[in-house]
GROMACS .gro file of C-alpha atoms in nm:
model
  381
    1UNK     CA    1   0.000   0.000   0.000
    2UNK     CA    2   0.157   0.352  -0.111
    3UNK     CA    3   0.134   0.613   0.109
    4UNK     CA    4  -0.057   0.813  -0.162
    5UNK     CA    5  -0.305   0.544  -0.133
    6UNK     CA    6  -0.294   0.558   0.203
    7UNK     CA    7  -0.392   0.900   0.250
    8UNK     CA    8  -0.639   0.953  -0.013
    9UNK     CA    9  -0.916   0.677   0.166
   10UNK     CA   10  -0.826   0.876   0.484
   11UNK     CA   11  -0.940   1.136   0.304
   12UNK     CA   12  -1.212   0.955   0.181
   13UNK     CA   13  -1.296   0.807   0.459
   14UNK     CA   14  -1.414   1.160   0.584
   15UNK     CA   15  -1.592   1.217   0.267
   16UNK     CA   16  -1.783   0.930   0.116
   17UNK     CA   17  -2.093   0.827   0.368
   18UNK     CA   18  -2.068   0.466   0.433
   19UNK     CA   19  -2.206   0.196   0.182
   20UNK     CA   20  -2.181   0.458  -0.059
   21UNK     CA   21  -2.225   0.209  -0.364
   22UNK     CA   22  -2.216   0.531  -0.643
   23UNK     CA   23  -1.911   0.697  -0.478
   24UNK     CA   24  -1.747   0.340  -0.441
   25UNK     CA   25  -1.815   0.260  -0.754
   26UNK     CA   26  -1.665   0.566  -0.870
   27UNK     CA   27  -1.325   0.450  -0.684
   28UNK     CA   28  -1.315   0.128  -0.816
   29UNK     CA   29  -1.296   0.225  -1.143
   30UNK     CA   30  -1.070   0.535  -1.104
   31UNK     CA   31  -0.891   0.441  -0.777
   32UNK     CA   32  -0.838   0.663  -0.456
   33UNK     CA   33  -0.606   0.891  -0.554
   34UNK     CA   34  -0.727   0.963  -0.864
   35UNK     CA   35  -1.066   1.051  -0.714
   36UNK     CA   36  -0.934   1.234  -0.421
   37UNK     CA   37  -0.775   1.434  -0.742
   38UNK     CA   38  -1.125   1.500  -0.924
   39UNK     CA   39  -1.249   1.614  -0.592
   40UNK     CA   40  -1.008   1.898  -0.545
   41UNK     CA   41  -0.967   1.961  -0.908
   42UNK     CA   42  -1.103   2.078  -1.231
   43UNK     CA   43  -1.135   1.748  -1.377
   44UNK     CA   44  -1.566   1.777  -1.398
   45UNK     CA   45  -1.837   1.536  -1.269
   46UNK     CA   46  -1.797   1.208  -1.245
   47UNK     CA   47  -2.015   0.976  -1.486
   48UNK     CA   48  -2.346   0.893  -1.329
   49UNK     CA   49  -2.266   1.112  -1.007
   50UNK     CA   50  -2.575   1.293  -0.925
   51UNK     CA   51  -2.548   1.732  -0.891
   52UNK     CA   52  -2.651   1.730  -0.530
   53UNK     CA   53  -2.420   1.443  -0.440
   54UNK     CA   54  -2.125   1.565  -0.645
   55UNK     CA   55  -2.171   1.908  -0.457
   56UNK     CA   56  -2.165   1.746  -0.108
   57UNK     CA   57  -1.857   1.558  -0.129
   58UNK     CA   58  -1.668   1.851  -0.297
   59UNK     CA   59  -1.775   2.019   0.033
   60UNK     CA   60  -1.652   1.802   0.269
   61UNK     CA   61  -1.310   1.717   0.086
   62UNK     CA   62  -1.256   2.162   0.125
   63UNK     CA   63  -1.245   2.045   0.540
   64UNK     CA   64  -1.088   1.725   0.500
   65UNK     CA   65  -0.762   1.692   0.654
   66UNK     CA   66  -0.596   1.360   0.633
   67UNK     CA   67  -0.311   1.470   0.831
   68UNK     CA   68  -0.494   1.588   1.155
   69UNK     CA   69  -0.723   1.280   1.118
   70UNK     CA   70  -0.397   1.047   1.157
   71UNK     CA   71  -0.278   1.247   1.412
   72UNK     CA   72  -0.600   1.191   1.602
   73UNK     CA   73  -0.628   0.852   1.557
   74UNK     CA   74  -0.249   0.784   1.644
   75UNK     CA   75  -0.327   1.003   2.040
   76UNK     CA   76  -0.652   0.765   2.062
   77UNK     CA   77  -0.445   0.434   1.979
   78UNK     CA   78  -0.609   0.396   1.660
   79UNK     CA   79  -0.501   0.243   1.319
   80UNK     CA   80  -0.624   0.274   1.017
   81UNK     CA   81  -0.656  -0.033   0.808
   82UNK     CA   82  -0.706  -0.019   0.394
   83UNK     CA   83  -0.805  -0.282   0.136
   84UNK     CA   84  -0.528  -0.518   0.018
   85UNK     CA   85  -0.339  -0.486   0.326
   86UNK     CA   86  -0.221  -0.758   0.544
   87UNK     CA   87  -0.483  -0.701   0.813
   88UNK     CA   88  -0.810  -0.636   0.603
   89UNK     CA   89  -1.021  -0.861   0.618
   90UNK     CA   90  -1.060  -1.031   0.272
   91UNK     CA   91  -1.479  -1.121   0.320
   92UNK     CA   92  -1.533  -0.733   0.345
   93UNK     CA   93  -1.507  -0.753  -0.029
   94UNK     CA   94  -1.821  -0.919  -0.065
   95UNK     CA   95  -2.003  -0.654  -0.012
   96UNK     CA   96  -1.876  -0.514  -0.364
   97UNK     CA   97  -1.929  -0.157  -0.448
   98UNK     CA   98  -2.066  -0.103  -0.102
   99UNK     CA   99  -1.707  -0.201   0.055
  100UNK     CA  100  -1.540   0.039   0.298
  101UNK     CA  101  -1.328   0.302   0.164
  102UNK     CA  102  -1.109   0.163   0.476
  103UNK     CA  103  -1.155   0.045   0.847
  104UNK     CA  104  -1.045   0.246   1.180
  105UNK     CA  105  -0.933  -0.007   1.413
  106UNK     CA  106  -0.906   0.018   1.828
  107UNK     CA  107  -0.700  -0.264   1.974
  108UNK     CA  108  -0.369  -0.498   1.963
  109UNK     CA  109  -0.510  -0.767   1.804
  110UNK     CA  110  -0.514  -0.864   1.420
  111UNK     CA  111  -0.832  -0.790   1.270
  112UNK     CA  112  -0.839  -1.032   0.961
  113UNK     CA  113  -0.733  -1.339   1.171
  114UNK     CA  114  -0.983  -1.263   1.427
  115UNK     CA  115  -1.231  -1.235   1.142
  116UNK     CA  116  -1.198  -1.571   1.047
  117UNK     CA  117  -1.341  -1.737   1.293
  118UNK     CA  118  -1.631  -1.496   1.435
  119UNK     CA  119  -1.993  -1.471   1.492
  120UNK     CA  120  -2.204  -1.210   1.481
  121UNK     CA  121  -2.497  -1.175   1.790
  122UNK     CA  122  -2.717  -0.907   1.724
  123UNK     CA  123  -3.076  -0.821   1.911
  124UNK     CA  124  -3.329  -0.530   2.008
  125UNK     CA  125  -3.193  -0.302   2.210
  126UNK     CA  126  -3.482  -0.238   2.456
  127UNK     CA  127  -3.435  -0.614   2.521
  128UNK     CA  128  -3.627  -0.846   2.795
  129UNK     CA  129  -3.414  -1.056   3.078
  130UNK     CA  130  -3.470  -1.331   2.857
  131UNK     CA  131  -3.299  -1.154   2.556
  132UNK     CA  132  -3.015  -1.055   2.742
  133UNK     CA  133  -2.941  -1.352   2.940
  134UNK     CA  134  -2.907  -1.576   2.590
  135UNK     CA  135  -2.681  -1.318   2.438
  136UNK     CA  136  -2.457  -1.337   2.748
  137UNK     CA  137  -2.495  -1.693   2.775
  138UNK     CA  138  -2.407  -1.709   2.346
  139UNK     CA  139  -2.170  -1.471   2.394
  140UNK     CA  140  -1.964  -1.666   2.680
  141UNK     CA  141  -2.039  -2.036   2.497
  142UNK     CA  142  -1.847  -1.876   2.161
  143UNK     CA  143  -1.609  -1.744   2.356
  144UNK     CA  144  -1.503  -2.087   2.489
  145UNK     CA  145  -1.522  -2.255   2.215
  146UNK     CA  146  -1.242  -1.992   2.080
  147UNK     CA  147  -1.480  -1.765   1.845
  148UNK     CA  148  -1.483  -1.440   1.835
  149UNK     CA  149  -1.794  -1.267   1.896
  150UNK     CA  150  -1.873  -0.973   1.718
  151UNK     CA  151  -2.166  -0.653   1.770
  152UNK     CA  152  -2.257  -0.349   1.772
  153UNK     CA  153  -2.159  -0.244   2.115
  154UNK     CA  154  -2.545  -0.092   2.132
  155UNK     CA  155  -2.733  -0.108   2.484
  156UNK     CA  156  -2.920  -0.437   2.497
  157UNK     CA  157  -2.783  -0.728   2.276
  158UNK     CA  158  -2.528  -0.631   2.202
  159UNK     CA  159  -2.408  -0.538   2.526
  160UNK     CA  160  -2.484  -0.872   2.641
  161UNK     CA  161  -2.299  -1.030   2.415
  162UNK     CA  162  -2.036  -0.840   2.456
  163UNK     CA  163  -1.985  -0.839   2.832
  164UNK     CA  164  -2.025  -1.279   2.785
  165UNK     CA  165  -1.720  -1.300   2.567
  166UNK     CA  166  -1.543  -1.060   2.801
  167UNK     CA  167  -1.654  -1.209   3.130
  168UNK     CA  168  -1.532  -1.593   2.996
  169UNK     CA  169  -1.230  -1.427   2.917
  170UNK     CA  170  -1.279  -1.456   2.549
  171UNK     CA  171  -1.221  -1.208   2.234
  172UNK     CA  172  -1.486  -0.955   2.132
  173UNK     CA  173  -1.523  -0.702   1.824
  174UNK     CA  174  -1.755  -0.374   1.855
  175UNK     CA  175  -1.826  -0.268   1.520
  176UNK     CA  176  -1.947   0.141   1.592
  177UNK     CA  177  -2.118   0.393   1.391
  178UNK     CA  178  -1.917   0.637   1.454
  179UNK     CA  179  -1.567   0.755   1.504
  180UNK     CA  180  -1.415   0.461   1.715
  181UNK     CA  181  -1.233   0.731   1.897
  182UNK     CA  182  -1.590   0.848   2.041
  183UNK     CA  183  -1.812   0.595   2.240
  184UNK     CA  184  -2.139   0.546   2.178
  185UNK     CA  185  -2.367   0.523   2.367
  186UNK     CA  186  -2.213   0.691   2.635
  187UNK     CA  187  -2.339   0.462   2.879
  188UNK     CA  188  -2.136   0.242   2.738
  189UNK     CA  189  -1.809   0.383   2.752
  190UNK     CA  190  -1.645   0.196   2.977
  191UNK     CA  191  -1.762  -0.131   2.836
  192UNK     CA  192  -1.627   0.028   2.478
  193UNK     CA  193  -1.298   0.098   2.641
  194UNK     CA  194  -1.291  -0.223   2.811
  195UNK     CA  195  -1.314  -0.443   2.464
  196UNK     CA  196  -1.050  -0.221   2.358
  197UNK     CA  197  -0.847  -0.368   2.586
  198UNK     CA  198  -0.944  -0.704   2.581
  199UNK     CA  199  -1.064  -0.678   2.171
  200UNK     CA  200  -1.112  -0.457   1.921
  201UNK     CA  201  -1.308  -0.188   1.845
  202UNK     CA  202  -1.363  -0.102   1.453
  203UNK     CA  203  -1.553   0.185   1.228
  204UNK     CA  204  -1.574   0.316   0.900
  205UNK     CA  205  -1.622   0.662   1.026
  206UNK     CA  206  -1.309   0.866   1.053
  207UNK     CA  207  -1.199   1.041   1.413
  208UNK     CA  208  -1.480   1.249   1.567
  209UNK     CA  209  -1.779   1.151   1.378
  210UNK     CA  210  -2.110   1.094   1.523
  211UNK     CA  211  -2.396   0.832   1.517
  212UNK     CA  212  -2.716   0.907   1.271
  213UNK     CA  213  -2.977   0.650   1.172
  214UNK     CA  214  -2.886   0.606   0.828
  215UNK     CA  215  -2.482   0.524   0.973
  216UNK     CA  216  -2.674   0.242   1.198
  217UNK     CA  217  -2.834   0.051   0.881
  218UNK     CA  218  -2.541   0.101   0.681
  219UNK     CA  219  -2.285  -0.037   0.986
  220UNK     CA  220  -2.473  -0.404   1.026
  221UNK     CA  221  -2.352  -0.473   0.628
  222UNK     CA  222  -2.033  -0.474   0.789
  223UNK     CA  223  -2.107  -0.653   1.094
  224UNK     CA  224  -2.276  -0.893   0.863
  225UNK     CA  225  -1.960  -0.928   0.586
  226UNK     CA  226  -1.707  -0.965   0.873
  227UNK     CA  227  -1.846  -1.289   1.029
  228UNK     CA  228  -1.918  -1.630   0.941
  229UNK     CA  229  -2.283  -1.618   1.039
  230UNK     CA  230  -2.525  -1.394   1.261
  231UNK     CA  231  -2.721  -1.474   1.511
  232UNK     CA  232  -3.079  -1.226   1.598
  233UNK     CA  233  -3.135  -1.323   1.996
  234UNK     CA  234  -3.449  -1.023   2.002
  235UNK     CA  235  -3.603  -0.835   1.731
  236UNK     CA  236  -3.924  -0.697   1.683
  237UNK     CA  237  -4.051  -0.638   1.307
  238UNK     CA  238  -3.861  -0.338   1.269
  239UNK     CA  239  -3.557  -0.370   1.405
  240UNK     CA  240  -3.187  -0.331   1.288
  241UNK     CA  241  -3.090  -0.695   1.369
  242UNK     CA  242  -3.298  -0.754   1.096
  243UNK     CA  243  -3.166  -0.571   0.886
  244UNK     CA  244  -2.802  -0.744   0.949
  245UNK     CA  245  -2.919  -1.094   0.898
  246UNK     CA  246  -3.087  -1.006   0.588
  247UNK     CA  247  -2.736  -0.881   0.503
  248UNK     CA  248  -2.578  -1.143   0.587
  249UNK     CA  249  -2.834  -1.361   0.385
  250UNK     CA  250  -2.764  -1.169   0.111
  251UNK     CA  251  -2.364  -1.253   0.135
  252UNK     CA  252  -2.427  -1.614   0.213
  253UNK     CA  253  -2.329  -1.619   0.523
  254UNK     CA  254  -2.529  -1.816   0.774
  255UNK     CA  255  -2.818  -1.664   1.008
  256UNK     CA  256  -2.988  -1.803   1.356
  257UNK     CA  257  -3.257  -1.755   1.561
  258UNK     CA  258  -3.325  -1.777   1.885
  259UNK     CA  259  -3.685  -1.860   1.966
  260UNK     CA  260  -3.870  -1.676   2.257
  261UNK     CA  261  -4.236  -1.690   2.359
  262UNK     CA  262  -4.526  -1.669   2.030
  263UNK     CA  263  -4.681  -1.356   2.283
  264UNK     CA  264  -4.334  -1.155   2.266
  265UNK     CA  265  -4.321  -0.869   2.011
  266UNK     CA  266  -3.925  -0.878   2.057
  267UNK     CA  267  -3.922  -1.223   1.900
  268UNK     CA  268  -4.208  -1.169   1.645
  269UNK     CA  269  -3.881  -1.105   1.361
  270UNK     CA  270  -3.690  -1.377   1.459
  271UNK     CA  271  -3.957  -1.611   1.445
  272UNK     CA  272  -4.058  -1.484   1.132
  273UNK     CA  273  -3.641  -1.502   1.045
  274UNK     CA  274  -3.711  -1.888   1.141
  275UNK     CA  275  -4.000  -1.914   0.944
  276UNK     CA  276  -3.742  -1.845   0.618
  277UNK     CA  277  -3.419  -1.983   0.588
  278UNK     CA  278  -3.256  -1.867   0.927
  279UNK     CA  279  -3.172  -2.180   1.147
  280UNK     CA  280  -3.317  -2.223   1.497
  281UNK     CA  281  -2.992  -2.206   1.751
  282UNK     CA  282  -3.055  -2.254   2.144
  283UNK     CA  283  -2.672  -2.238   2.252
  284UNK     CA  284  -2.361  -2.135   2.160
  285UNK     CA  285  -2.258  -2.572   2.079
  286UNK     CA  286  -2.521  -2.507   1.826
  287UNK     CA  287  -2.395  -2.216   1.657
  288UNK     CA  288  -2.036  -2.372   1.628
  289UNK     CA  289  -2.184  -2.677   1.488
  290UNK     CA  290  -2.316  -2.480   1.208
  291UNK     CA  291  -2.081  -2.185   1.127
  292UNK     CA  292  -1.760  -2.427   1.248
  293UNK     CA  293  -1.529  -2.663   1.072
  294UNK     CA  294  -1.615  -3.013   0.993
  295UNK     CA  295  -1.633  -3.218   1.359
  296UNK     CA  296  -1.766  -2.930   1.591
  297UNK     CA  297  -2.114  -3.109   1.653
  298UNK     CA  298  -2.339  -2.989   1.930
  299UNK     CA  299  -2.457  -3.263   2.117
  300UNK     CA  300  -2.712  -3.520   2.071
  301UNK     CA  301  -3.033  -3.422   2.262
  302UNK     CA  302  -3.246  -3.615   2.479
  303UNK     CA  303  -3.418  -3.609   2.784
  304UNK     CA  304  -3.293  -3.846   3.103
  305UNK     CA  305  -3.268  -4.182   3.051
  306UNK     CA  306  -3.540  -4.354   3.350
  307UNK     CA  307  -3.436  -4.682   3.464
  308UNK     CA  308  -3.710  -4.883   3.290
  309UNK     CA  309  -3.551  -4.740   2.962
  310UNK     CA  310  -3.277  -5.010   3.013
  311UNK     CA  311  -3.497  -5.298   3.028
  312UNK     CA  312  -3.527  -5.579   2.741
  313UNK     CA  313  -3.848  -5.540   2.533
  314UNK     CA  314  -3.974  -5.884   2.668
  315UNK     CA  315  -3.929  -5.704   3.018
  316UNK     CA  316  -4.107  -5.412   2.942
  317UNK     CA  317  -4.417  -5.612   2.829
  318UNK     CA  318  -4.442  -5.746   3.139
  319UNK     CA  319  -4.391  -5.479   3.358
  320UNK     CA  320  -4.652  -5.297   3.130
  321UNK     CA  321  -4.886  -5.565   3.178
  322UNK     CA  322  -4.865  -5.553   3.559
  323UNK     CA  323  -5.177  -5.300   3.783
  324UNK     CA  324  -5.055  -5.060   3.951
  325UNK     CA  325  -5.220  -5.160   4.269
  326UNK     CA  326  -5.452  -5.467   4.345
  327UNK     CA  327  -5.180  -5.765   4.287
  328UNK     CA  328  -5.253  -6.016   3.948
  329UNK     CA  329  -5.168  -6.324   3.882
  330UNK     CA  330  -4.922  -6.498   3.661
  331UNK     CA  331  -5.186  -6.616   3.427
  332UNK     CA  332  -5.341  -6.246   3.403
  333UNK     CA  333  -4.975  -6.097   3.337
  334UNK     CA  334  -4.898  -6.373   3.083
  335UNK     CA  335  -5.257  -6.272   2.917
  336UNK     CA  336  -5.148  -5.959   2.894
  337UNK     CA  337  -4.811  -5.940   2.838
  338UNK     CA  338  -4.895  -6.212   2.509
  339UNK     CA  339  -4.609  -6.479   2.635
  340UNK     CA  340  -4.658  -6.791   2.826
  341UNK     CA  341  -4.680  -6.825   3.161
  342UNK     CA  342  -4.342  -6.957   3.238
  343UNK     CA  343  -4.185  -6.662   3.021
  344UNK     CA  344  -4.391  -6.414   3.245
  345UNK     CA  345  -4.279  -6.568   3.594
  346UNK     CA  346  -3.876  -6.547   3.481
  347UNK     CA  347  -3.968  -6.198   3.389
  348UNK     CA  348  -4.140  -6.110   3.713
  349UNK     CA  349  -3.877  -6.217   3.931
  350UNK     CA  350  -3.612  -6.042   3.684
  351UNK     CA  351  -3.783  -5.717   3.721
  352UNK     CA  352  -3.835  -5.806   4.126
  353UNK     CA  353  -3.421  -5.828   4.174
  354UNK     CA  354  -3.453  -5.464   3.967
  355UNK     CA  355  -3.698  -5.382   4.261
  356UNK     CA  356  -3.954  -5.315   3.972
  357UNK     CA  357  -4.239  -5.521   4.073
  358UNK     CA  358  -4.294  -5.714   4.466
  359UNK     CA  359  -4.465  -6.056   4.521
  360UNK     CA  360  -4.808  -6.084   4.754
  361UNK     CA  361  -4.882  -6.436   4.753
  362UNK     CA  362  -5.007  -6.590   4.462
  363UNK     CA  363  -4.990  -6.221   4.305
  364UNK     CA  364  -4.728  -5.954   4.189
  365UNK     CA  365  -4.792  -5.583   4.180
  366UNK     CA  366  -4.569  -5.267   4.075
  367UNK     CA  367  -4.344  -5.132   4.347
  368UNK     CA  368  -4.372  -4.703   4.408
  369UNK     CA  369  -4.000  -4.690   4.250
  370UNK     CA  370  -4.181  -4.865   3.954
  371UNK     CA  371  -4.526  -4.592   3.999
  372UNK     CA  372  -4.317  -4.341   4.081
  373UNK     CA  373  -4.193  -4.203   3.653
  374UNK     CA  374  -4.574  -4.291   3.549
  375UNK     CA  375  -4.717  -4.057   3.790
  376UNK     CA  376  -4.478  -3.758   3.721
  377UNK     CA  377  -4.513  -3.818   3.346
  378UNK     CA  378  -4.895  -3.773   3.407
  379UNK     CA  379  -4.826  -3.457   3.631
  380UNK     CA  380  -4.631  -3.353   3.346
  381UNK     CA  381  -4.885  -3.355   3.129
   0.00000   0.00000   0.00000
């Protein structure tokens, strides 16, 4: 990378909005320098660049200064990573035309390699107990299993998530919407400066730049790019997570759901996520098992195994066959069970060294430990 390259998608950077698919087309086909030229020269409108547009960005480049911007970033700890370079993250160039113009990044760690094997957890912000208690949960189960979880560093969520890679000790990216120099939300600041530490923090936007709605959408594209798959934990309808697994469907990358109660608004988009091709995911085994390598299964689910599980199908007849409280006889249980009567008796006292069934008399009859799975399965119920 030359350092006129360098400095002219700094200088972009604080020009082009992001996701910017005209203007990045625009570079593409002329390259950075060359369009930081046309900006600050005489050169005309660009092909298909609209008036208004054209006017804006000749604006901003008049109070762009590259050099101050690196000087900021450098006080705040911040580096600024560009296409083709050894750190950017190859995926990012799925998103075509819509690519960043570059990445600020917060941290010691190597973005690409940590890109490689990361997960996106995403959710409503205004979240419910429930929400945040599976993204923490997620967020510390990925971190274990050595993935890197990636968010927006928003209340909710993405906090969650955040503060369960970081509590199991584990690596965690905040992808911001703003100048990664700047937290936001300010509630969040420490957290922010805490995954600096312990992660990395990364934006589009250069030094100093704020939040806006629009800068939200167009961040979870790149939330969405960076990551193997995304899982929504909460959403509503209209919600922002949805917007970054869409993304992410769009890039074929994978997207999960967690499910939450049919009565919950924050789970009415994820369900109807789940209703599409989104996968259902209840832990963070599950999510490895699908985004992960070859071999990293979840594991097989069943309820407990109850002692008369074990028993021999012959056994089971019999015990089947047997009341639960007046005594019956062998004939009866043979009746019953369809064997013979000599099969039935060496099953009865098979199933009475078990301590299954107990003799009275002439009779045999279920003991409680026998009663005792029926009659919860029938509370159950």
């Amino acid at each position: 990378m030359t350092a006129a390259e360098r400095g002219a998608r700094v200088t972009l950077s604080r020009v082009v909005e992001p996701g910017d698919e005209v203007c990045g087309r625009w570079i593409r086909e002329v390259g950075a320098p060359e369009a930081v030229r046309w900006l600050y020269g005489d050169l005309g409108q660009p092909r298909g660049m609209p008036d208004g547009r054209w006017a804006g960005l000749r604006a901003r480049a008049a109070r762009a200064d590259p050099e101050r911007d690196l000087a900021l970033a450098r006080d705040a700890g911040v580096r600024f990573v560009c296409p083709g370079e050894s750190e950017w993250p190859a995926q990012l160039d799925d998103l075509g035309d819509a690519r960043p113009v570059g990445l600020w990044v917060r941290g010691r760690a190597g973005l690409r390699l940590w890109a490689l094997r990361s997960v996106a957890v995403v959710g409503a912000r205004a979240c419910t107990e429930y929400g945040a208690h599976m993204a923490a949960v997620l967020g510390a189960g990925l971190a274990e299993r050595g993935w890197v979880v990636v968010s927006g560093g928003a209340y909710g969520i993405d906090g969650a998530a955040h503060r369960g890679a970081l509590g199991a000790g584990g690596a965690t990216v905040a992808v911001l919407a703003c100048g990664v120099d700047r937290p936001y939300p300010r509630g969040h600041a420490q957290l922010i400066a805490r995954i600096a530490e312990q992660g990395l923090v990364v934006g589009e936007l250069s030094p100093g730049e704020h939040p806006t709605p629009s800068r939200f959408i167009l961040r979870n594209r790149v939330i969405a790019a960076l990551t193997r798959g995304t899982v929504v934990v909460e959403a509503a309808y209209r919600s922002g997570a949805l917007v970054t697994a869409r993304a992410a469907q769009r890039l074929g990358r994978f997207t999960m759901g967690v499910p939450g109660p049919v009565t919950s608004a924050l789970s009415a988009g994820v369900h109807e996520l789940l209703r599409g091709e989104a996968v259902l995911v209840s832990d963070a085994a599950e999510v490895a098992e699908l985004v992960g390598d070859m071999g990293e299964l979840a594991p097989d689910r069943r309820g407990p195994v109850l002692p008369r599980d074990l028993l021999e199908p012959g056994a089971e007849r019999v015990l089947a066959a047997l009341p639960a409280r007046d005594p019956a006889g062998t004939e009866e249980i043979a009746r019953r069970a369809a064997t013979s009567p000599d099969d039935a008796v060496g099953r009865l006292y098979e199933l009475r060294a078990l301590g299954f069934v107990e003799r009275h008399g002439d009779g045999w009859k279920l003991t409680r430990q026998a009663t005792a799975p029926v009659r919860g399965d029938r509370e159950r119920c």
